[in-house]
PDB file of C-alpha atoms in Angstrom:
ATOM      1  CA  UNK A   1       0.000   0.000   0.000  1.00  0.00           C
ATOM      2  CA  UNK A   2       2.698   2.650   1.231  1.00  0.00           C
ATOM      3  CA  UNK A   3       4.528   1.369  -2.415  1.00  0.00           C
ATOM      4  CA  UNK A   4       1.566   1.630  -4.285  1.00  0.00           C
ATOM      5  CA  UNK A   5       0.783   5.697  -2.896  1.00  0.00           C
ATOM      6  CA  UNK A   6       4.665   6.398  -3.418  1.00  0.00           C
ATOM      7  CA  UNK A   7       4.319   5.425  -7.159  1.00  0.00           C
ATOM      8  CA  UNK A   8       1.339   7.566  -7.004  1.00  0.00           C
ATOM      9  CA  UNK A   9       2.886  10.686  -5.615  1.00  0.00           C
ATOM     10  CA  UNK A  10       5.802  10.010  -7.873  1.00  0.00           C
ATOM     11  CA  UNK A  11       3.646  10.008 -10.680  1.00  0.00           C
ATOM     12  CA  UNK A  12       1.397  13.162 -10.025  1.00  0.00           C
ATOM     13  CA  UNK A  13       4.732  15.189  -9.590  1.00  0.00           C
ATOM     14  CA  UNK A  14       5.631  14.049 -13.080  1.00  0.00           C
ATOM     15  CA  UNK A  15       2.283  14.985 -14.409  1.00  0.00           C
ATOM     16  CA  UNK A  16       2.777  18.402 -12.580  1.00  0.00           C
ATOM     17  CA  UNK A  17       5.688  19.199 -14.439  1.00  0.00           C
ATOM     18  CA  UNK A  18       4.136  18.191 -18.008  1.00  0.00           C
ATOM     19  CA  UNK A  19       1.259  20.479 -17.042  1.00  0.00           C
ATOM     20  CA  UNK A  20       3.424  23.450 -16.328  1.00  0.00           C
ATOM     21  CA  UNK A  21       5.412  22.936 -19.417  1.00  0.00           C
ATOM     22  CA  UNK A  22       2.254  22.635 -21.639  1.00  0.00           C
ATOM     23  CA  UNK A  23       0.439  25.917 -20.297  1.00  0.00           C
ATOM     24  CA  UNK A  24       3.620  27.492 -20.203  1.00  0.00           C
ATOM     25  CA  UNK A  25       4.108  26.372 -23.816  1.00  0.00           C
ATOM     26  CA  UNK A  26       0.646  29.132 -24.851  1.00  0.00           C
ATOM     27  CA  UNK A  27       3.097  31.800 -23.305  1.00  0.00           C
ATOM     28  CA  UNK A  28       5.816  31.554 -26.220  1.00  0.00           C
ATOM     29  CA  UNK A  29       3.755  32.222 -29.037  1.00  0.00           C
ATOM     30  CA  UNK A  30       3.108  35.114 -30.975  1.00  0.00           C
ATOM     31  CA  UNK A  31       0.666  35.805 -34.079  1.00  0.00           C
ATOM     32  CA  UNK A  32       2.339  36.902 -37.558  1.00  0.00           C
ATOM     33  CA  UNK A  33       0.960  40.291 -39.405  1.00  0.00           C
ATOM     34  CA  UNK A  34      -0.433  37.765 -41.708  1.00  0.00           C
ATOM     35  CA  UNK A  35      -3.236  37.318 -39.590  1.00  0.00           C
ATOM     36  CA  UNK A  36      -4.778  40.644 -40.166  1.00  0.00           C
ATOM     37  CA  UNK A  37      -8.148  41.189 -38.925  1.00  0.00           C
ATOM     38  CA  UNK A  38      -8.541  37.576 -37.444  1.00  0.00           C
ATOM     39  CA  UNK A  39      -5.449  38.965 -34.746  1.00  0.00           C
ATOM     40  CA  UNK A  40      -7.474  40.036 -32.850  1.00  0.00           C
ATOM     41  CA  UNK A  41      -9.902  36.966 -32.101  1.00  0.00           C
ATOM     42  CA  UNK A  42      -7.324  34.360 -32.725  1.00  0.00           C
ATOM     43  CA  UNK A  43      -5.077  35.547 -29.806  1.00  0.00           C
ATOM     44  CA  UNK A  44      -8.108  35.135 -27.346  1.00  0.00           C
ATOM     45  CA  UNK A  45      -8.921  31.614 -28.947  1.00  0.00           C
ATOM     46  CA  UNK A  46      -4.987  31.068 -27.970  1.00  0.00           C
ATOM     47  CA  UNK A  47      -5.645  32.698 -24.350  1.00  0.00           C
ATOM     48  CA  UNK A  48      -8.369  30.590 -23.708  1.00  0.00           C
ATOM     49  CA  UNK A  49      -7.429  27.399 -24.841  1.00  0.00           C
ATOM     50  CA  UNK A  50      -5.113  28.080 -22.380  1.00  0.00           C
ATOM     51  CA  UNK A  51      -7.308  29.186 -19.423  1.00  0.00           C
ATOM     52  CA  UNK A  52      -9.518  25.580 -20.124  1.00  0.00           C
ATOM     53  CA  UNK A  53      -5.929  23.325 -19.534  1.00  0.00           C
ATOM     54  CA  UNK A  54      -5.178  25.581 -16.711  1.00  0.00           C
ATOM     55  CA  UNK A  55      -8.361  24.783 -15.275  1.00  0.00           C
ATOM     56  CA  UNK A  56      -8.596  21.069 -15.993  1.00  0.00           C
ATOM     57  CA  UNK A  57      -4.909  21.228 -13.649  1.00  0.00           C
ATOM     58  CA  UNK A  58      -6.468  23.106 -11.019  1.00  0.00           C
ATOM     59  CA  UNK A  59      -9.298  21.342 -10.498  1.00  0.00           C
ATOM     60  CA  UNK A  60      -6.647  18.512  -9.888  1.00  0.00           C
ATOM     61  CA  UNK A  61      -4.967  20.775  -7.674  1.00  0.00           C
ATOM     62  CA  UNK A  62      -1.376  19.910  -9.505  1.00  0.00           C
ATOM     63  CA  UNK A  63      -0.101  23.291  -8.046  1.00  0.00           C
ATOM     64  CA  UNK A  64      -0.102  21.294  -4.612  1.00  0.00           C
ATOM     65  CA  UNK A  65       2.020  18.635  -3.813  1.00  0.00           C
ATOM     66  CA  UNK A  66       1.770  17.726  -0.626  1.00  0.00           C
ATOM     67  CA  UNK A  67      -1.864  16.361  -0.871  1.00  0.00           C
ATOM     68  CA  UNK A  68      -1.933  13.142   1.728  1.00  0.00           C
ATOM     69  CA  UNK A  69      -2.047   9.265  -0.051  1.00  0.00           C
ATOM     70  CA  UNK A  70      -5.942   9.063   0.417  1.00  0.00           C
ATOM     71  CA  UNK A  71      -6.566  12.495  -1.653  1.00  0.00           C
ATOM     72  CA  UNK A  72      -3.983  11.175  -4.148  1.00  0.00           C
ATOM     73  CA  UNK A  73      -6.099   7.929  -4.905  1.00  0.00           C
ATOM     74  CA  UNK A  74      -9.505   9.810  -4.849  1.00  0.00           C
ATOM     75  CA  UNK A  75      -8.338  12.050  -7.464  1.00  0.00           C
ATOM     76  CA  UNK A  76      -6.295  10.243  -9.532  1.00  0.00           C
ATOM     77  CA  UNK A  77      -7.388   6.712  -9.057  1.00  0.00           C
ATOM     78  CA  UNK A  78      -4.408   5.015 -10.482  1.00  0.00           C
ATOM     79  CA  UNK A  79      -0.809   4.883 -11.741  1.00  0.00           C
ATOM     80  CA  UNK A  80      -2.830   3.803 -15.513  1.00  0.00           C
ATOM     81  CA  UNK A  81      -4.883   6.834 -15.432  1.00  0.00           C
ATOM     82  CA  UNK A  82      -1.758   8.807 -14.816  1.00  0.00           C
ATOM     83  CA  UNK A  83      -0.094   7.673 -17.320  1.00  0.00           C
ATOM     84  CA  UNK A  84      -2.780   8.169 -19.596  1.00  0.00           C
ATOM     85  CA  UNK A  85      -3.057  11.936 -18.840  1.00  0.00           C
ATOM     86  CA  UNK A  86       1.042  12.047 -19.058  1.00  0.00           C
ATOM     87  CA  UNK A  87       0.557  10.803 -22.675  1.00  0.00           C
ATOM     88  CA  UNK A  88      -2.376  13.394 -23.759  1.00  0.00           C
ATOM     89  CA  UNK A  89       0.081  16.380 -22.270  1.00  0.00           C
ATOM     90  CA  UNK A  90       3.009  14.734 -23.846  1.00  0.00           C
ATOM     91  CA  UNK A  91       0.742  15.087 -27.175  1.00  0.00           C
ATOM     92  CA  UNK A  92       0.133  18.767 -26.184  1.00  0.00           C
ATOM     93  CA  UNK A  93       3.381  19.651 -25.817  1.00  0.00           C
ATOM     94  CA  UNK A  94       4.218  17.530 -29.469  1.00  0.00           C
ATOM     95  CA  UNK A  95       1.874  19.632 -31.301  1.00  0.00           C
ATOM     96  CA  UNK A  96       3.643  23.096 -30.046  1.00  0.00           C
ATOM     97  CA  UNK A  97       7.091  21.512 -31.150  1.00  0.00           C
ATOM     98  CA  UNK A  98       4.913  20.303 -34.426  1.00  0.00           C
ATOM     99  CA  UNK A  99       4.088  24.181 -34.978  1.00  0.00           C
ATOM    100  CA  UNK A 100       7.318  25.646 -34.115  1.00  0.00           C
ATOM    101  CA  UNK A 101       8.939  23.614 -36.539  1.00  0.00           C
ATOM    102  CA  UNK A 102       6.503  24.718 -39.771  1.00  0.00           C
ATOM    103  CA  UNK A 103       6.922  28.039 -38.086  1.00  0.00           C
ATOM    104  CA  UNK A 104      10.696  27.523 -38.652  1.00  0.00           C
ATOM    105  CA  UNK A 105      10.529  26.637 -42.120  1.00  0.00           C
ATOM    106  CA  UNK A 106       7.883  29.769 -42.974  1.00  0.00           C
ATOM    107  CA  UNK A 107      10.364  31.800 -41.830  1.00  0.00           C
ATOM    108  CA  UNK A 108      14.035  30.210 -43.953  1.00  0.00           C
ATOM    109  CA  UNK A 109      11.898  30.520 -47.150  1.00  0.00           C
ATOM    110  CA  UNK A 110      10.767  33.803 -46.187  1.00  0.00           C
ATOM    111  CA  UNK A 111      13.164  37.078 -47.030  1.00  0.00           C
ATOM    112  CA  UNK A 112      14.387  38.733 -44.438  1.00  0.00           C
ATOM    113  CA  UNK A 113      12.638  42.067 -43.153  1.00  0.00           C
ATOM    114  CA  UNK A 114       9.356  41.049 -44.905  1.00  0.00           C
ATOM    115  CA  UNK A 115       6.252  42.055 -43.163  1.00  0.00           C
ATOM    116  CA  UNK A 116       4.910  38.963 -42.570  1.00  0.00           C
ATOM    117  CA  UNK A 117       7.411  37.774 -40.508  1.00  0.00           C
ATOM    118  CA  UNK A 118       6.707  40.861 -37.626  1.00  0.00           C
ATOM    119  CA  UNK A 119       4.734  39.925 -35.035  1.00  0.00           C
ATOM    120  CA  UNK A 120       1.802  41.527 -33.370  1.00  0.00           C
ATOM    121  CA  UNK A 121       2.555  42.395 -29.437  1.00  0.00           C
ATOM    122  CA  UNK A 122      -0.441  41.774 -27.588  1.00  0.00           C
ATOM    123  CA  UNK A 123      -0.408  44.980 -25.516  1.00  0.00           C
ATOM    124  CA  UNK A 124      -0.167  47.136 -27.776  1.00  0.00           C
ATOM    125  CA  UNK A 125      -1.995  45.572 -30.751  1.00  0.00           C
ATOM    126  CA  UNK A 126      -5.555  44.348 -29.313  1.00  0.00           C
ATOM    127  CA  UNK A 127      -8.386  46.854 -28.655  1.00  0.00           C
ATOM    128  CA  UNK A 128      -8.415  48.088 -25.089  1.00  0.00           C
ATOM    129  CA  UNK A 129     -11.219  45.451 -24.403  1.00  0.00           C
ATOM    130  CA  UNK A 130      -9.648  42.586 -25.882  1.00  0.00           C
ATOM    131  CA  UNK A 131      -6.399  43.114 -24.187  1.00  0.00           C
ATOM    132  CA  UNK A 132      -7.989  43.619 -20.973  1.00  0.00           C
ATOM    133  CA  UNK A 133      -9.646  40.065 -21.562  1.00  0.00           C
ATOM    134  CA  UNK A 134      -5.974  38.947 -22.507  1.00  0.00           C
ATOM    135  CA  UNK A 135      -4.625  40.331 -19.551  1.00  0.00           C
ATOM    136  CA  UNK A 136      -7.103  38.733 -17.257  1.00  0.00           C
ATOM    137  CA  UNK A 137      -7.511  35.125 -18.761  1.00  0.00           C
ATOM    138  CA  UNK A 138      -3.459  35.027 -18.627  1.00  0.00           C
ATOM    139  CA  UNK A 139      -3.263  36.291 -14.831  1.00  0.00           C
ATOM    140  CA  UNK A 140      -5.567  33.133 -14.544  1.00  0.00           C
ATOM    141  CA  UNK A 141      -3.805  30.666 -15.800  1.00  0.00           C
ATOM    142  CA  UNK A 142      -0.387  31.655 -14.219  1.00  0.00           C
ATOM    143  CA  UNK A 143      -1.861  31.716 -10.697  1.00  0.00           C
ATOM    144  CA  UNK A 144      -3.195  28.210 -11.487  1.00  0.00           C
ATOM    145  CA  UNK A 145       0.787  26.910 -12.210  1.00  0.00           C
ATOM    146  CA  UNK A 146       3.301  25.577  -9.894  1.00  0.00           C
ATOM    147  CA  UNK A 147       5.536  28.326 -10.213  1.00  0.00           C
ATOM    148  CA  UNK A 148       8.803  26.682  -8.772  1.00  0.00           C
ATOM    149  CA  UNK A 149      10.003  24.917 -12.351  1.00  0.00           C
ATOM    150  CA  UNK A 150       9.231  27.859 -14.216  1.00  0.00           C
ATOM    151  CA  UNK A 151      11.844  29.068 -16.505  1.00  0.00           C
ATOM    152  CA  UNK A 152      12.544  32.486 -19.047  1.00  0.00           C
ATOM    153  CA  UNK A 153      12.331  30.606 -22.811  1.00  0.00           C
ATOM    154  CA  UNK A 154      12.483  32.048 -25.995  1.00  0.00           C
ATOM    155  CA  UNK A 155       9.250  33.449 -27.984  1.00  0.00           C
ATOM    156  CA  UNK A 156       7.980  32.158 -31.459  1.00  0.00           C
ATOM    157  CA  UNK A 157       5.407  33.381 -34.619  1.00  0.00           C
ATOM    158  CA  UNK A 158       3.028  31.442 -36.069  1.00  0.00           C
ATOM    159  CA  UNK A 159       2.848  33.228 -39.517  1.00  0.00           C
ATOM    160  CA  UNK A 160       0.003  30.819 -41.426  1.00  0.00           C
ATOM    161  CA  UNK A 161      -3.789  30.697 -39.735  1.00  0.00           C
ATOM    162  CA  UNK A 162      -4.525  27.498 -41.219  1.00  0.00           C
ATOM    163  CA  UNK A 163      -1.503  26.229 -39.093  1.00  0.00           C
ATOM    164  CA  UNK A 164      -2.991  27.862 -36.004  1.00  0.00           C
ATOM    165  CA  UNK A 165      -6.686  26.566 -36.432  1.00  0.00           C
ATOM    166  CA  UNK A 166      -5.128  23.205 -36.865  1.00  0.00           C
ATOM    167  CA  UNK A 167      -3.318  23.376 -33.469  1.00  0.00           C
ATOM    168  CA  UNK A 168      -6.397  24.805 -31.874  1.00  0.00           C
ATOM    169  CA  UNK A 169      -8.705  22.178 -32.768  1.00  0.00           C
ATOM    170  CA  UNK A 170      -6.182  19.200 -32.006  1.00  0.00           C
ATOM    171  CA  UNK A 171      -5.518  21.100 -28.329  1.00  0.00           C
ATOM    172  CA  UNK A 172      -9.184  21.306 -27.807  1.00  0.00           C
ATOM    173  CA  UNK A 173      -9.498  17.669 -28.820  1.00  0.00           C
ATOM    174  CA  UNK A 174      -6.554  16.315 -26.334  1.00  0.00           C
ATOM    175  CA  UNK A 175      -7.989  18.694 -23.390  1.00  0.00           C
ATOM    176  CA  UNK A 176     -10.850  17.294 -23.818  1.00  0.00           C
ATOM    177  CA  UNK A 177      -9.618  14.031 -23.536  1.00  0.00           C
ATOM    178  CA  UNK A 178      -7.772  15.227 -20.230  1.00  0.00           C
ATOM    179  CA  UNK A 179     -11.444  16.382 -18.843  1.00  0.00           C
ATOM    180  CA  UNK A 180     -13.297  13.145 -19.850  1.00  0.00           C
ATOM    181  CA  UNK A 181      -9.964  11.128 -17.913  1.00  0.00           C
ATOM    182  CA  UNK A 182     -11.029  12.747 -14.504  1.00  0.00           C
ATOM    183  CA  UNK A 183     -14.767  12.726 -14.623  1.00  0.00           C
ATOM    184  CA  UNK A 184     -15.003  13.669 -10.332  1.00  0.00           C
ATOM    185  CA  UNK A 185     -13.271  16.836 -11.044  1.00  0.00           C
ATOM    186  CA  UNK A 186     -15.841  18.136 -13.569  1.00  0.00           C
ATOM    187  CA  UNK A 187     -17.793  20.274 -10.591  1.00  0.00           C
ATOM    188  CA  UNK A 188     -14.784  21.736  -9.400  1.00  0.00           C
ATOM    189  CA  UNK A 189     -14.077  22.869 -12.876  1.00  0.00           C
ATOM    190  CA  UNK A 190     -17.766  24.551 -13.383  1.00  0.00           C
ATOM    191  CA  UNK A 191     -16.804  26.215 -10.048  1.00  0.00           C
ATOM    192  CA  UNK A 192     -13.706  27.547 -11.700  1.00  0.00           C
ATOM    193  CA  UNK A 193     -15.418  28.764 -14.511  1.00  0.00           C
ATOM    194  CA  UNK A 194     -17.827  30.811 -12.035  1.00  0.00           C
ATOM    195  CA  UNK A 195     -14.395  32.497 -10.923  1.00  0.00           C
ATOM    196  CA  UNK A 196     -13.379  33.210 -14.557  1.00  0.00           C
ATOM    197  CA  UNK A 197     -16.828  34.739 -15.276  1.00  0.00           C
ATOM    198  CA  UNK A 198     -16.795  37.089 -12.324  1.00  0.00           C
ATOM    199  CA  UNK A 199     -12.989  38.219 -12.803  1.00  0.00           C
ATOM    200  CA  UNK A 200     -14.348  39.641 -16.373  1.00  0.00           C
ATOM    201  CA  UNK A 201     -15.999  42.628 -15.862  1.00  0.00           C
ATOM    202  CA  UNK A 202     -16.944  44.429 -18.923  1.00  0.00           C
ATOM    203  CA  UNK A 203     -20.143  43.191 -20.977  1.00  0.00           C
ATOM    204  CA  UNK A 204     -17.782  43.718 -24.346  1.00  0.00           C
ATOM    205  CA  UNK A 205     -15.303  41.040 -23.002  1.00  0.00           C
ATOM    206  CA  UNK A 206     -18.211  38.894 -21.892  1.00  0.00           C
ATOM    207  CA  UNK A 207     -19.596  38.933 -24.941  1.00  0.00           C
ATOM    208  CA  UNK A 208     -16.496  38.036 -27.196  1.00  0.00           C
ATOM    209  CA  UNK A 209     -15.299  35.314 -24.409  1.00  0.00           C
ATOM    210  CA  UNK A 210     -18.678  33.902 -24.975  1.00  0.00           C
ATOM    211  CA  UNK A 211     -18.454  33.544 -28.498  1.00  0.00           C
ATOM    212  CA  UNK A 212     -14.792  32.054 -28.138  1.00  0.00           C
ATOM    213  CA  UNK A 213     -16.081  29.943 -25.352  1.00  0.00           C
ATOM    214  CA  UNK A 214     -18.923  28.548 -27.605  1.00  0.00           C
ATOM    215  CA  UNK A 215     -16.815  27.211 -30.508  1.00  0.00           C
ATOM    216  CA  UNK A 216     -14.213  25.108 -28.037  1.00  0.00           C
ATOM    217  CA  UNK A 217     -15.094  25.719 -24.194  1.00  0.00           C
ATOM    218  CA  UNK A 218     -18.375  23.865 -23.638  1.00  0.00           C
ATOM    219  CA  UNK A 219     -18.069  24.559 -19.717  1.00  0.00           C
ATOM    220  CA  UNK A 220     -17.272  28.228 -19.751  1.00  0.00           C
ATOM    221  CA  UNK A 221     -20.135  28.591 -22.543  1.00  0.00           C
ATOM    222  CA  UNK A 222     -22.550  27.185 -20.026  1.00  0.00           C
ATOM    223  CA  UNK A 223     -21.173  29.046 -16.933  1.00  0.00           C
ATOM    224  CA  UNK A 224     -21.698  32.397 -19.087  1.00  0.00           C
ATOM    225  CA  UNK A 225     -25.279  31.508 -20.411  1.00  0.00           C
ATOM    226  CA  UNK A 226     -26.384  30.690 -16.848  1.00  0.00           C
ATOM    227  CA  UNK A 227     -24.707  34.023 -16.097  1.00  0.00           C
ATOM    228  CA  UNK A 228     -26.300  35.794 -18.442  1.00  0.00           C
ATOM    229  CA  UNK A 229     -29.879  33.638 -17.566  1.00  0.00           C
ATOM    230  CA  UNK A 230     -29.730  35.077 -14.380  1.00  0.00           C
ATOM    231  CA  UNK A 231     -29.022  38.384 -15.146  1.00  0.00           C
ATOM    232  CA  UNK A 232     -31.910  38.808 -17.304  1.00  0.00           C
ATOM    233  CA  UNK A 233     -34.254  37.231 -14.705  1.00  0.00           C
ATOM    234  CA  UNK A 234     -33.346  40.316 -12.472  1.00  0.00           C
ATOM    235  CA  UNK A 235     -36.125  43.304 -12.864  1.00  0.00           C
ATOM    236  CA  UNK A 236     -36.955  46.718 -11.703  1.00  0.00           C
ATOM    237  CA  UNK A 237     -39.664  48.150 -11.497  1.00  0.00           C
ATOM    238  CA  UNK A 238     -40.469  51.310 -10.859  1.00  0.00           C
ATOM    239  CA  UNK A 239     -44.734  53.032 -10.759  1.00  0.00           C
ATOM    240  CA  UNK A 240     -44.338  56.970 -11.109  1.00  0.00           C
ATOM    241  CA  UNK A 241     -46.718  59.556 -11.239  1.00  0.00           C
ATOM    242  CA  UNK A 242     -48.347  61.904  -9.072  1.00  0.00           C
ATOM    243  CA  UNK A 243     -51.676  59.860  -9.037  1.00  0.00           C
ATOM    244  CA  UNK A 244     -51.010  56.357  -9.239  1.00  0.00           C
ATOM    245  CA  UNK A 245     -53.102  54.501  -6.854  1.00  0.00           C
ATOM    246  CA  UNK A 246     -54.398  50.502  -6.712  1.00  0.00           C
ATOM    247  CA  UNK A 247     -52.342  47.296  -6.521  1.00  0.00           C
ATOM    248  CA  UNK A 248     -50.457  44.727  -8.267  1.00  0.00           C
ATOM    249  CA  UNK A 249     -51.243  41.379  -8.453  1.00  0.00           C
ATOM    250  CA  UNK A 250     -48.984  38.467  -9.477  1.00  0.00           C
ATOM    251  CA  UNK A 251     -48.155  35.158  -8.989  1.00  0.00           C
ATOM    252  CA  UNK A 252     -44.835  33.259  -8.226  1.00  0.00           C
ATOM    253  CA  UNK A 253     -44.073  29.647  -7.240  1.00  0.00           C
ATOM    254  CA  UNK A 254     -40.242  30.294  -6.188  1.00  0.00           C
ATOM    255  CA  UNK A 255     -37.991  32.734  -4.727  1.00  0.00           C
ATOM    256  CA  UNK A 256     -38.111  36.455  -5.981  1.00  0.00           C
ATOM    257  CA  UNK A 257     -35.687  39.164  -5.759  1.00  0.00           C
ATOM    258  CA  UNK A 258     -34.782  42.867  -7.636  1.00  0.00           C
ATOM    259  CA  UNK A 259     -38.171  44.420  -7.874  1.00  0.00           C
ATOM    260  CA  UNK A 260     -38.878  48.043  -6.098  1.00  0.00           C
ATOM    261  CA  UNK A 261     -42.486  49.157  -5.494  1.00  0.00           C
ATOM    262  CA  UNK A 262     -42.476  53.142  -4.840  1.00  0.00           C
ATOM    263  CA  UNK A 263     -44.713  55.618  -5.122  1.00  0.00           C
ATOM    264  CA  UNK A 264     -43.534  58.184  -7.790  1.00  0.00           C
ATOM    265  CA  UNK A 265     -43.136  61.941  -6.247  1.00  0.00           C
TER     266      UNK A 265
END
């Protein structure tokens, strides 16, 4: 038994450090002028695909090691299902390598000061909203890391969108995977998303991070419609009028909140 949690422990501090390396991977890339008017929208798609893996590893809680033997096994189950998730990071981490190296080969066939190979910078590029959004879904996922392994690496462009959709839609896929592996962590993770929801403030970022959310973050999209469900179930209401006199009559079966009754001056 003590064997069996040591292997266990063993293997979640691996899985750790593949985690860290794969969100820290979304931190090194940068989007070629080629993208044009799809900048903008493709660096949040890049953001949160990022913010979705950092959530599927803190709803693990990889950032803390020292969970007792007991936790270990509830979470994880076993040294197979480990392994399994090492593999699907392992994959992560091959498709960034994958890109980097067409990336690579863009650039050697490309002359040397052409435009396309510039890339856009984030904060200086996006609209204000859209880098506020950046700013916040990026604080997010680097609180969620294990900050002790991290280490200063060298930045790379993608210069061709097809390239880029391709690597989005195979991350989504092996995240994913990654969710479906630890099925007792999904509430944690809709509890997350709640967090996510509240740090973004302005109804412009809500709106584009719901749209993002929709095409390849099933639980954020649902945390933001019930968001915005609520929201809309919130009234006020408001009789003015120097003579307004009688009553209002109404029925409701639950709870009811957000309505004012006042007499107008």
């Amino acid at each position: 038994m003590m064997a069996e949690a040591a292997g266990l422990a063993v293997g979640v501090i691996a899985l750790t450090g593949l985690f860290n390396n794969a969100v820290d991977c979304f931190e090194l890339i940068q989007l070629g002028r080629n993208f044009g008017k799809s900048f903008q929208t493709s660096q949040l798609k890049l953001d949160n695909a990022r913010l979705r893996l950092s959530r599927w590893g803190e709803s693990l809680d990889l950032s803390n090691n020292t969970a007792s033997a007991q936790s270990l096994k509830d979470k994880f189950g076993s040294d197979q299902t480990i392994d399994q998730a090492k593999t699907l990071l392992n994959q992560i981490l091959e498709l960034f390598a994958d890109a980097e190296g067409i990336s690579m080969k863009y650039k050697s066939r490309t002359k040397a000061g052409d435009p396309s190979l510039l890339p856009y910078d984030p904060s200086t590029d996006l609209e204000p909203a859209m880098a506020q959004l950046h700013l916040t879904i990026r604080q997010l996922s680097v609180d969620r890391q294990n900050k002790s392994g991290l280490k200063e690496k060298v930045k790379w462009a993608m210069y061709e969108e097809k390239h880029f959709r391709r690597l989005i839609e195979d991350i989504t896929g092996l995240v994913n995977d990654l969710v479906e592996l630890f099925p007792s962590a999904k509430e944690k993770q809709y509890s997350l998303c709640a967090d996510e929801v509240s740090a973004v403030k302005n109804n412009k970022e809500l709106s584009v991070l719901k749209e993002i959310a929709t095409e390849q973050d099933r639980v954020l999209a649902d945390t933001l419609a019930a968001a915005s469900g609520d929201a809309a179930k919130s009234h006020n209401i408001v009789f003015s009028g120097s003579n307004n006199s009688g009553f209002q009559l109404g029925h409701n079966s639950g709870s009811i909140s957000g309505f004012i009754f006042g007499k107008g001056n």
